């Protein structure tokens, strides 16, 4: 077999460079029945490919058939036989002169496809065979020399020279054969009478018919012919026409009448009764498709007629009379099948990428698609299309092959995937169509930074919060997928008043919950401003940040502090006034400050204890205690007043001061060298500061009035006259001297200095000078780190606005 094997290679290369894809066509020719493992060709060499990279390029062999006859050796690049190829099985139509096996060779990375046509040539592996091993003929003895008799022809599934080539008849003096060739190349044989028969001499003739093909070596088959000599019936039936032509559409319904034959016989009686039948020249397949009524000659459709399988049918029909020695006549019926658009077009996905990155460039080939239609003419011409709304286009790479290509930029966050419906439609009337759905998944790329719903977060926090309390949740959203959307939250480090922000706040890195790490005091800090960053887990990671503004809310957690009149802790304030005090005289001014803010720092004053409500009045807003009338002899000389200073918080907090008031006929004012005066007040509210300035101004005017009055009194001889009213302040029980007025004057200077310096945020310290009646006043910046203990020791108070 292999010595007779002929192989030729004709390569037709059609390069169609489009979107990085190359299409080639190669044609080989091999004989059928080659042994398994036989090498057909070296594809790598013929296609110009590097053998060393075949294993990594994912070679795929797509055979357009139901069997896989061949395979590619990925190490050598050779195309070899995987299963024996039977040409007669692959191409069952005997009239086909050529038989091709179509293959698609697809290489990945980069994508490349080659079309291969493998021609299977015939070898003489079948011997001719007669449909019947025994042929019986009845021949009238009256038959004239030259009369012909139809014999069953031999069939050979081989083609070309390997099919039936000639017939031979055993030696006979009465018979010979003549060979005819049909329209499809089939050899038919007729038995010809060359000498008149004599039934009385030889009633039966036994002949051997041999069919020989043209193969090398030739094969043959035989059939026996038994000729029975009958008595005479001298008129044979005659058809109206020797040749009939009929057109019929495929898929005609069964029972459809295509032709009614008519034959006549000049004889009478049974010799003129005619019956119709197929001759041996009519193939079995044709007889399966049509039925012939032996009495009427009607030919009807018996089975499905498929244009794609056979286009022309040939029937040989004889009309035989019913005489004692029946005679027959013959005609030929040619049936031409017309195509009907009865085959749906088909789509074959030859290569497909089910998933691509969303950043895949425009022009990337997603799939290779082939289309086909078994119909012919316009019925077999097809068009392939996709929905116009999708970001893909179809590019035609060959007559039956298309590339599905990305035509626009893809975005997984907008559309995570596509169901691409390919629709193929033929051009028949009416047209037929089919569709194929290609599912394409977009793989995520980290192309989106995290996004906060707000650009600025304002969070209100009540002071005195518990450490570790949840303040708020600052979360961002990332439209990416999987690890590209997993977010981690950070506080961007910064320092606030020499303290790291990470010491004050913490954030849950997984969900963005923001926590306070310490208890905040509104009186120390009012607000915090920092940034939070959200970072995804992509590669490389993307991030964004947001500004967080923490605003502390005041809580009524500070009790009002009474700073005037000043007294030692737990002591009672003593005031001395003359009994001749007029109505409306200022006895004392209670000043309280509150470190809280807004309503929590708004202080009001009330008498908690007053001996005579008709004698004293208290302004609830400025804390001034004044006389409502003059003292009478019935009023006790010693009065005890208890004043409560209460803020406006909820619940309200308060402080009290007790003022022991003594009335005298003459006021003697002196200062103790060891008496302490508050040196610094803590936080003043605006209202209290205003009141304090007013009080200082009134005190200064009152002081000047007292000085003038004292000078005038010292010049008069009448010492028993009542002294003018004195300034409402803390005085000792010493006798009044000229030095007292100096001290009072120093006291006024002290108040004005105190107010000026505390408004600048400084600490004012006043220390008495022993035995001198004067003071040393010092102004110290807060940054010196003066402690409360040391300040207290220096008789100081701090003011912090």
JSON list of C-alpha atoms in Angstrom, two decimals, residues 295-415:
[
{"chain": "A", "resi": 295, "resn": "UNK", "atom": "CA", "xyz": [-50.67, -0.98, -13.10]},
{"chain": "A", "resi": 296, "resn": "UNK", "atom": "CA", "xyz": [-51.07, 2.75, -13.74]},
{"chain": "A", "resi": 297, "resn": "UNK", "atom": "CA", "xyz": [-47.46, 3.86, -14.25]},
{"chain": "A", "resi": 298, "resn": "UNK", "atom": "CA", "xyz": [-47.79, 6.65, -11.65]},
{"chain": "A", "resi": 299, "resn": "UNK", "atom": "CA", "xyz": [-44.50, 7.73, -10.06]},
{"chain": "A", "resi": 300, "resn": "UNK", "atom": "CA", "xyz": [-44.90, 9.31, -6.61]},
{"chain": "A", "resi": 301, "resn": "UNK", "atom": "CA", "xyz": [-42.61, 10.61, -3.88]},
{"chain": "A", "resi": 302, "resn": "UNK", "atom": "CA", "xyz": [-41.95, 7.87, -1.38]},
{"chain": "A", "resi": 303, "resn": "UNK", "atom": "CA", "xyz": [-39.25, 9.36, 0.91]},
{"chain": "A", "resi": 304, "resn": "UNK", "atom": "CA", "xyz": [-37.63, 12.69, 1.76]},
{"chain": "A", "resi": 305, "resn": "UNK", "atom": "CA", "xyz": [-35.72, 14.19, -1.12]},
{"chain": "A", "resi": 306, "resn": "UNK", "atom": "CA", "xyz": [-32.77, 16.30, 0.02]},
{"chain": "A", "resi": 307, "resn": "UNK", "atom": "CA", "xyz": [-31.11, 18.57, -2.51]},
{"chain": "A", "resi": 308, "resn": "UNK", "atom": "CA", "xyz": [-27.98, 18.71, -0.35]},
{"chain": "A", "resi": 309, "resn": "UNK", "atom": "CA", "xyz": [-27.54, 14.93, -0.73]},
{"chain": "A", "resi": 310, "resn": "UNK", "atom": "CA", "xyz": [-28.51, 14.41, -4.36]},
{"chain": "A", "resi": 311, "resn": "UNK", "atom": "CA", "xyz": [-29.42, 16.80, -7.12]},
{"chain": "A", "resi": 312, "resn": "UNK", "atom": "CA", "xyz": [-30.30, 14.49, -10.05]},
{"chain": "A", "resi": 313, "resn": "UNK", "atom": "CA", "xyz": [-32.17, 11.19, -9.93]},
{"chain": "A", "resi": 314, "resn": "UNK", "atom": "CA", "xyz": [-32.28, 8.75, -12.84]},
{"chain": "A", "resi": 315, "resn": "UNK", "atom": "CA", "xyz": [-34.94, 6.07, -13.15]},
{"chain": "A", "resi": 316, "resn": "UNK", "atom": "CA", "xyz": [-34.99, 3.28, -15.75]},
{"chain": "A", "resi": 317, "resn": "UNK", "atom": "CA", "xyz": [-38.47, 1.84, -16.14]},
{"chain": "A", "resi": 318, "resn": "UNK", "atom": "CA", "xyz": [-39.71, -1.05, -18.21]},
{"chain": "A", "resi": 319, "resn": "UNK", "atom": "CA", "xyz": [-43.21, -1.89, -19.39]},
{"chain": "A", "resi": 320, "resn": "UNK", "atom": "CA", "xyz": [-43.74, -5.65, -19.71]},
{"chain": "A", "resi": 321, "resn": "UNK", "atom": "CA", "xyz": [-46.78, -7.33, -21.18]},
{"chain": "A", "resi": 322, "resn": "UNK", "atom": "CA", "xyz": [-48.44, -10.36, -19.65]},
{"chain": "A", "resi": 323, "resn": "UNK", "atom": "CA", "xyz": [-48.21, -12.61, -22.66]},
{"chain": "A", "resi": 324, "resn": "UNK", "atom": "CA", "xyz": [-47.04, -16.20, -22.51]},
{"chain": "A", "resi": 325, "resn": "UNK", "atom": "CA", "xyz": [-43.75, -14.98, -23.70]},
{"chain": "A", "resi": 326, "resn": "UNK", "atom": "CA", "xyz": [-43.76, -11.42, -22.23]},
{"chain": "A", "resi": 327, "resn": "UNK", "atom": "CA", "xyz": [-42.08, -8.60, -24.07]},
{"chain": "A", "resi": 328, "resn": "UNK", "atom": "CA", "xyz": [-40.95, -5.34, -22.59]},
{"chain": "A", "resi": 329, "resn": "UNK", "atom": "CA", "xyz": [-40.14, -1.79, -23.53]},
{"chain": "A", "resi": 330, "resn": "UNK", "atom": "CA", "xyz": [-37.95, 0.69, -21.62]},
{"chain": "A", "resi": 331, "resn": "UNK", "atom": "CA", "xyz": [-37.73, 4.41, -20.95]},
{"chain": "A", "resi": 332, "resn": "UNK", "atom": "CA", "xyz": [-35.61, 6.72, -18.82]},
{"chain": "A", "resi": 333, "resn": "UNK", "atom": "CA", "xyz": [-36.98, 9.29, -16.37]},
{"chain": "A", "resi": 334, "resn": "UNK", "atom": "CA", "xyz": [-34.61, 12.11, -15.28]},
{"chain": "A", "resi": 335, "resn": "UNK", "atom": "CA", "xyz": [-35.70, 13.88, -12.06]},
{"chain": "A", "resi": 336, "resn": "UNK", "atom": "CA", "xyz": [-34.01, 17.23, -11.35]},
{"chain": "A", "resi": 337, "resn": "UNK", "atom": "CA", "xyz": [-34.21, 18.32, -7.70]},
{"chain": "A", "resi": 338, "resn": "UNK", "atom": "CA", "xyz": [-34.65, 22.02, -7.06]},
{"chain": "A", "resi": 339, "resn": "UNK", "atom": "CA", "xyz": [-33.17, 23.56, -3.88]},
{"chain": "A", "resi": 340, "resn": "UNK", "atom": "CA", "xyz": [-35.44, 24.88, -1.13]},
{"chain": "A", "resi": 341, "resn": "UNK", "atom": "CA", "xyz": [-34.19, 27.01, 1.73]},
{"chain": "A", "resi": 342, "resn": "UNK", "atom": "CA", "xyz": [-34.68, 24.23, 4.26]},
{"chain": "A", "resi": 343, "resn": "UNK", "atom": "CA", "xyz": [-31.34, 24.28, 6.07]},
{"chain": "A", "resi": 344, "resn": "UNK", "atom": "CA", "xyz": [-30.70, 26.70, 8.87]},
{"chain": "A", "resi": 345, "resn": "UNK", "atom": "CA", "xyz": [-27.35, 28.44, 8.77]},
{"chain": "A", "resi": 346, "resn": "UNK", "atom": "CA", "xyz": [-24.91, 27.32, 11.45]},
{"chain": "A", "resi": 347, "resn": "UNK", "atom": "CA", "xyz": [-22.41, 29.15, 13.65]},
{"chain": "A", "resi": 348, "resn": "UNK", "atom": "CA", "xyz": [-19.23, 27.46, 14.86]},
{"chain": "A", "resi": 349, "resn": "UNK", "atom": "CA", "xyz": [-17.12, 29.14, 17.55]},
{"chain": "A", "resi": 350, "resn": "UNK", "atom": "CA", "xyz": [-13.60, 27.99, 16.73]},
{"chain": "A", "resi": 351, "resn": "UNK", "atom": "CA", "xyz": [-11.71, 29.95, 19.35]},
{"chain": "A", "resi": 352, "resn": "UNK", "atom": "CA", "xyz": [-12.99, 31.94, 22.31]},
{"chain": "A", "resi": 353, "resn": "UNK", "atom": "CA", "xyz": [-11.64, 34.01, 25.17]},
{"chain": "A", "resi": 354, "resn": "UNK", "atom": "CA", "xyz": [-14.29, 33.80, 27.88]},
{"chain": "A", "resi": 355, "resn": "UNK", "atom": "CA", "xyz": [-12.65, 36.39, 30.15]},
{"chain": "A", "resi": 356, "resn": "UNK", "atom": "CA", "xyz": [-10.55, 39.49, 29.43]},
{"chain": "A", "resi": 357, "resn": "UNK", "atom": "CA", "xyz": [-9.33, 42.40, 31.52]},
{"chain": "A", "resi": 358, "resn": "UNK", "atom": "CA", "xyz": [-11.47, 45.51, 31.40]},
{"chain": "A", "resi": 359, "resn": "UNK", "atom": "CA", "xyz": [-8.43, 47.43, 30.12]},
{"chain": "A", "resi": 360, "resn": "UNK", "atom": "CA", "xyz": [-8.05, 45.19, 27.07]},
{"chain": "A", "resi": 361, "resn": "UNK", "atom": "CA", "xyz": [-7.07, 47.42, 24.10]},
{"chain": "A", "resi": 362, "resn": "UNK", "atom": "CA", "xyz": [-9.44, 48.20, 21.27]},
{"chain": "A", "resi": 363, "resn": "UNK", "atom": "CA", "xyz": [-8.87, 45.77, 18.40]},
{"chain": "A", "resi": 364, "resn": "UNK", "atom": "CA", "xyz": [-8.34, 42.68, 20.56]},
{"chain": "A", "resi": 365, "resn": "UNK", "atom": "CA", "xyz": [-9.76, 39.51, 19.00]},
{"chain": "A", "resi": 366, "resn": "UNK", "atom": "CA", "xyz": [-12.25, 37.88, 21.37]},
{"chain": "A", "resi": 367, "resn": "UNK", "atom": "CA", "xyz": [-13.37, 34.93, 19.26]},
{"chain": "A", "resi": 368, "resn": "UNK", "atom": "CA", "xyz": [-13.01, 33.27, 15.86]},
{"chain": "A", "resi": 369, "resn": "UNK", "atom": "CA", "xyz": [-16.36, 32.34, 14.39]},
{"chain": "A", "resi": 370, "resn": "UNK", "atom": "CA", "xyz": [-17.20, 30.23, 11.32]},
{"chain": "A", "resi": 371, "resn": "UNK", "atom": "CA", "xyz": [-20.54, 30.15, 9.49]},
{"chain": "A", "resi": 372, "resn": "UNK", "atom": "CA", "xyz": [-22.00, 27.59, 7.07]},
{"chain": "A", "resi": 373, "resn": "UNK", "atom": "CA", "xyz": [-25.22, 26.72, 5.24]},
{"chain": "A", "resi": 374, "resn": "UNK", "atom": "CA", "xyz": [-25.86, 23.46, 3.38]},
{"chain": "A", "resi": 375, "resn": "UNK", "atom": "CA", "xyz": [-28.18, 25.13, 0.90]},
{"chain": "A", "resi": 376, "resn": "UNK", "atom": "CA", "xyz": [-26.98, 26.47, -2.43]},
{"chain": "A", "resi": 377, "resn": "UNK", "atom": "CA", "xyz": [-27.30, 29.71, -4.33]},
{"chain": "A", "resi": 378, "resn": "UNK", "atom": "CA", "xyz": [-28.78, 32.56, -2.36]},
{"chain": "A", "resi": 379, "resn": "UNK", "atom": "CA", "xyz": [-30.15, 30.01, 0.09]},
{"chain": "A", "resi": 380, "resn": "UNK", "atom": "CA", "xyz": [-26.58, 29.14, 1.01]},
{"chain": "A", "resi": 381, "resn": "UNK", "atom": "CA", "xyz": [-25.26, 32.69, 1.27]},
{"chain": "A", "resi": 382, "resn": "UNK", "atom": "CA", "xyz": [-25.21, 33.91, 4.87]},
{"chain": "A", "resi": 383, "resn": "UNK", "atom": "CA", "xyz": [-24.66, 37.14, 6.81]},
{"chain": "A", "resi": 384, "resn": "UNK", "atom": "CA", "xyz": [-23.38, 37.32, 10.39]},
{"chain": "A", "resi": 385, "resn": "UNK", "atom": "CA", "xyz": [-24.25, 40.19, 12.71]},
{"chain": "A", "resi": 386, "resn": "UNK", "atom": "CA", "xyz": [-24.28, 41.25, 16.37]},
{"chain": "A", "resi": 387, "resn": "UNK", "atom": "CA", "xyz": [-26.25, 43.83, 18.30]},
{"chain": "A", "resi": 388, "resn": "UNK", "atom": "CA", "xyz": [-25.18, 47.38, 17.40]},
{"chain": "A", "resi": 389, "resn": "UNK", "atom": "CA", "xyz": [-25.32, 48.51, 21.03]},
{"chain": "A", "resi": 390, "resn": "UNK", "atom": "CA", "xyz": [-22.39, 46.32, 22.08]},
{"chain": "A", "resi": 391, "resn": "UNK", "atom": "CA", "xyz": [-18.76, 47.51, 22.00]},
{"chain": "A", "resi": 392, "resn": "UNK", "atom": "CA", "xyz": [-17.76, 44.77, 19.55]},
{"chain": "A", "resi": 393, "resn": "UNK", "atom": "CA", "xyz": [-17.58, 44.42, 15.78]},
{"chain": "A", "resi": 394, "resn": "UNK", "atom": "CA", "xyz": [-17.28, 41.52, 13.36]},
{"chain": "A", "resi": 395, "resn": "UNK", "atom": "CA", "xyz": [-14.45, 41.54, 10.85]},
{"chain": "A", "resi": 396, "resn": "UNK", "atom": "CA", "xyz": [-14.55, 39.13, 7.94]},
{"chain": "A", "resi": 397, "resn": "UNK", "atom": "CA", "xyz": [-11.30, 37.21, 7.61]},
{"chain": "A", "resi": 398, "resn": "UNK", "atom": "CA", "xyz": [-12.41, 34.80, 4.87]},
{"chain": "A", "resi": 399, "resn": "UNK", "atom": "CA", "xyz": [-15.56, 33.78, 3.06]},
{"chain": "A", "resi": 400, "resn": "UNK", "atom": "CA", "xyz": [-16.84, 31.77, 5.99]},
{"chain": "A", "resi": 401, "resn": "UNK", "atom": "CA", "xyz": [-14.77, 33.05, 8.93]},
{"chain": "A", "resi": 402, "resn": "UNK", "atom": "CA", "xyz": [-15.17, 36.12, 11.12]},
{"chain": "A", "resi": 403, "resn": "UNK", "atom": "CA", "xyz": [-13.28, 37.75, 13.98]},
{"chain": "A", "resi": 404, "resn": "UNK", "atom": "CA", "xyz": [-15.14, 39.19, 16.98]},
{"chain": "A", "resi": 405, "resn": "UNK", "atom": "CA", "xyz": [-13.13, 42.29, 17.89]},
{"chain": "A", "resi": 406, "resn": "UNK", "atom": "CA", "xyz": [-13.32, 44.86, 20.73]},
{"chain": "A", "resi": 407, "resn": "UNK", "atom": "CA", "xyz": [-14.37, 48.18, 19.17]},
{"chain": "A", "resi": 408, "resn": "UNK", "atom": "CA", "xyz": [-14.69, 50.42, 22.25]},
{"chain": "A", "resi": 409, "resn": "UNK", "atom": "CA", "xyz": [-13.10, 50.75, 25.66]},
{"chain": "A", "resi": 410, "resn": "UNK", "atom": "CA", "xyz": [-14.60, 48.42, 28.27]},
{"chain": "A", "resi": 411, "resn": "UNK", "atom": "CA", "xyz": [-15.43, 49.25, 31.89]},
{"chain": "A", "resi": 412, "resn": "UNK", "atom": "CA", "xyz": [-16.27, 46.48, 34.35]},
{"chain": "A", "resi": 413, "resn": "UNK", "atom": "CA", "xyz": [-17.78, 48.94, 36.82]},
{"chain": "A", "resi": 414, "resn": "UNK", "atom": "CA", "xyz": [-20.31, 49.99, 34.18]},
{"chain": "A", "resi": 415, "resn": "UNK", "atom": "CA", "xyz": [-20.96, 46.57, 32.60]}
]
